[in-house]
Amino acid sequence: MRHYHHRPLILLLLLASFTLLRAASLNDVSYEIEDEHVVITDCLTSASGTLIIPQKIEGKSVTIIADEAFRACTELHSIQLPSTIFSIGDFAFQRCTSITSITLPRSLTNMGESVFSTCSSPVSYTHLRAHETEADL
């Protein structure tokens, strides 16, 4: 006679692994359109996995990450910022305890205070040149 006691455990582990692999999306991000550019203002703290911010939203260039925009997004592991970003605000990634990598564009000219304060994981940085994407590396 076969025993299937492990099946529920296996199904639970598979479900958990798919949840961990979930990629964050633009639906997890709040933004404001100011004149001809976009400012990323907030992110759901439930956002998880990798977040890729596009160069344009609603036809306008994404140029600024606002103060505390990703504060306490503890489930994000990786963030790719587009080559159009030139400013990251104060405490933008504060308490993002799971981030291990972030793509920073070479167009970045302003980084606020304590951008990565209280991030417990070591963060590796990749710098992009203008008009370059992560796929170009």
Coordinates of C-alpha atoms in Angstrom, one line a residue:
M1 CA 0.0 0.0 0.0
R2 CA 1.3 3.4 -0.9
H3 CA 1.6 6.3 1.5
Y4 CA 1.1 9.8 0.2
H5 CA 1.9 11.7 3.4
H6 CA 4.6 13.8 1.6
R7 CA 2.4 15.1 -1.2
P8 CA 0.9 18.0 0.7
L9 CA 4.4 19.1 1.8
I10 CA 5.8 18.9 -1.7
L11 CA 2.9 20.9 -3.1
L12 CA 3.3 23.5 -0.4
L13 CA 7.1 23.8 -1.1
L14 CA 6.4 24.2 -4.8
L15 CA 3.8 26.9 -4.2
A16 CA 6.2 28.7 -1.9
S17 CA 9.0 28.6 -4.5
F18 CA 6.7 30.1 -7.1
T19 CA 5.8 32.9 -4.7
L20 CA 9.5 33.6 -4.0
L21 CA 10.2 33.8 -7.8
R22 CA 7.4 36.3 -8.4
A23 CA 8.7 39.4 -10.0
A24 CA 7.5 42.8 -8.9
S25 CA 5.8 44.9 -11.6
L26 CA 4.9 48.4 -12.4
N27 CA 1.6 47.7 -10.6
D28 CA 3.5 47.7 -7.3
V29 CA 4.8 51.2 -7.9
S30 CA 3.2 54.6 -7.5
Y31 CA 4.3 57.6 -9.6
E32 CA 3.5 61.2 -10.4
I33 CA 3.8 62.9 -13.8
E34 CA 5.4 66.3 -13.4
D35 CA 5.6 68.3 -16.7
E36 CA 7.5 66.0 -19.1
H37 CA 8.9 63.5 -16.6
V38 CA 7.9 60.8 -14.1
V39 CA 8.7 60.6 -10.4
I40 CA 8.6 57.2 -8.7
T41 CA 7.0 58.1 -5.3
D42 CA 6.1 54.8 -3.6
C43 CA 6.2 51.1 -3.8
L44 CA 4.0 48.5 -2.1
T45 CA 5.8 46.9 0.8
S46 CA 4.5 43.6 -0.5
A47 CA 6.4 43.9 -3.8
S48 CA 8.9 41.0 -4.1
G49 CA 11.6 39.6 -6.3
T50 CA 13.0 41.7 -9.1
L51 CA 11.6 45.1 -10.1
I52 CA 12.5 46.6 -13.5
I53 CA 11.5 50.2 -13.8
P54 CA 11.0 51.2 -17.5
Q55 CA 12.6 54.2 -19.1
K56 CA 9.2 55.6 -19.9
I57 CA 5.8 55.6 -18.3
E58 CA 2.8 57.0 -20.2
G59 CA 5.3 58.2 -22.8
K60 CA 7.3 60.3 -20.3
S61 CA 10.9 59.6 -19.1
V62 CA 11.3 58.3 -15.6
T63 CA 13.9 60.6 -14.1
I64 CA 13.5 60.7 -10.3
I65 CA 13.2 58.2 -7.4
A66 CA 11.5 60.3 -4.6
D67 CA 12.5 60.4 -0.9
E68 CA 11.6 57.1 0.8
A69 CA 10.0 55.7 -2.4
F70 CA 11.0 52.1 -1.6
R71 CA 11.2 52.4 2.1
A72 CA 10.6 49.1 3.9
C73 CA 10.1 47.1 0.7
T74 CA 11.7 44.1 2.5
E75 CA 10.8 41.5 -0.2
L76 CA 12.6 43.2 -3.1
H77 CA 15.8 41.4 -4.0
S78 CA 16.9 43.3 -7.1
I79 CA 16.0 46.7 -8.7
Q80 CA 17.0 47.8 -12.2
L81 CA 16.7 51.6 -12.7
P82 CA 16.6 52.9 -16.3
S83 CA 19.3 55.1 -17.8
T84 CA 16.9 58.1 -17.6
I85 CA 17.2 58.4 -13.8
F86 CA 19.2 61.4 -12.7
S87 CA 18.1 61.7 -9.0
I88 CA 17.5 59.4 -6.1
G89 CA 16.0 61.0 -3.0
D90 CA 16.8 60.7 0.7
F91 CA 16.3 57.3 2.3
A92 CA 14.9 56.0 -1.0
F93 CA 15.8 52.4 -0.2
Q94 CA 15.8 52.6 3.6
R95 CA 15.1 49.3 5.4
C96 CA 15.1 47.3 2.1
T97 CA 16.6 44.4 3.9
S98 CA 16.6 41.9 1.1
I99 CA 18.0 43.9 -1.8
T100 CA 21.3 42.4 -3.0
S101 CA 21.7 44.1 -6.3
I102 CA 20.7 47.4 -7.9
T103 CA 21.4 48.9 -11.3
L104 CA 22.3 52.5 -11.1
P105 CA 22.5 54.5 -14.4
R106 CA 25.5 56.7 -15.2
S107 CA 23.1 59.5 -15.7
L108 CA 22.6 59.6 -11.9
T109 CA 23.9 63.0 -10.8
N110 CA 22.2 63.3 -7.4
M111 CA 22.0 60.8 -4.6
G112 CA 20.2 61.9 -1.4
E113 CA 21.1 61.2 2.2
S114 CA 21.3 57.7 3.6
V115 CA 19.8 56.2 0.4
F116 CA 20.5 52.6 1.6
S117 CA 20.4 53.1 5.3
T118 CA 19.6 50.0 7.4
C119 CA 19.8 47.6 4.4
S120 CA 21.1 44.5 6.0
S121 CA 22.3 42.7 2.9
P122 CA 25.4 43.7 1.0
V123 CA 24.3 45.5 -2.2
S124 CA 26.2 45.1 -5.5
Y125 CA 25.9 48.0 -7.9
T126 CA 26.0 47.9 -11.7
H127 CA 26.3 51.2 -13.6
L128 CA 24.7 51.7 -17.0
R129 CA 25.7 54.1 -19.7
A130 CA 23.1 56.3 -21.3
H131 CA 20.7 54.3 -23.6
E132 CA 22.2 51.0 -22.4
T133 CA 20.0 48.3 -20.8
E134 CA 20.8 45.5 -18.5
A135 CA 20.6 43.1 -21.6
D136 CA 23.5 45.1 -23.2
L137 CA 25.9 44.1 -20.4

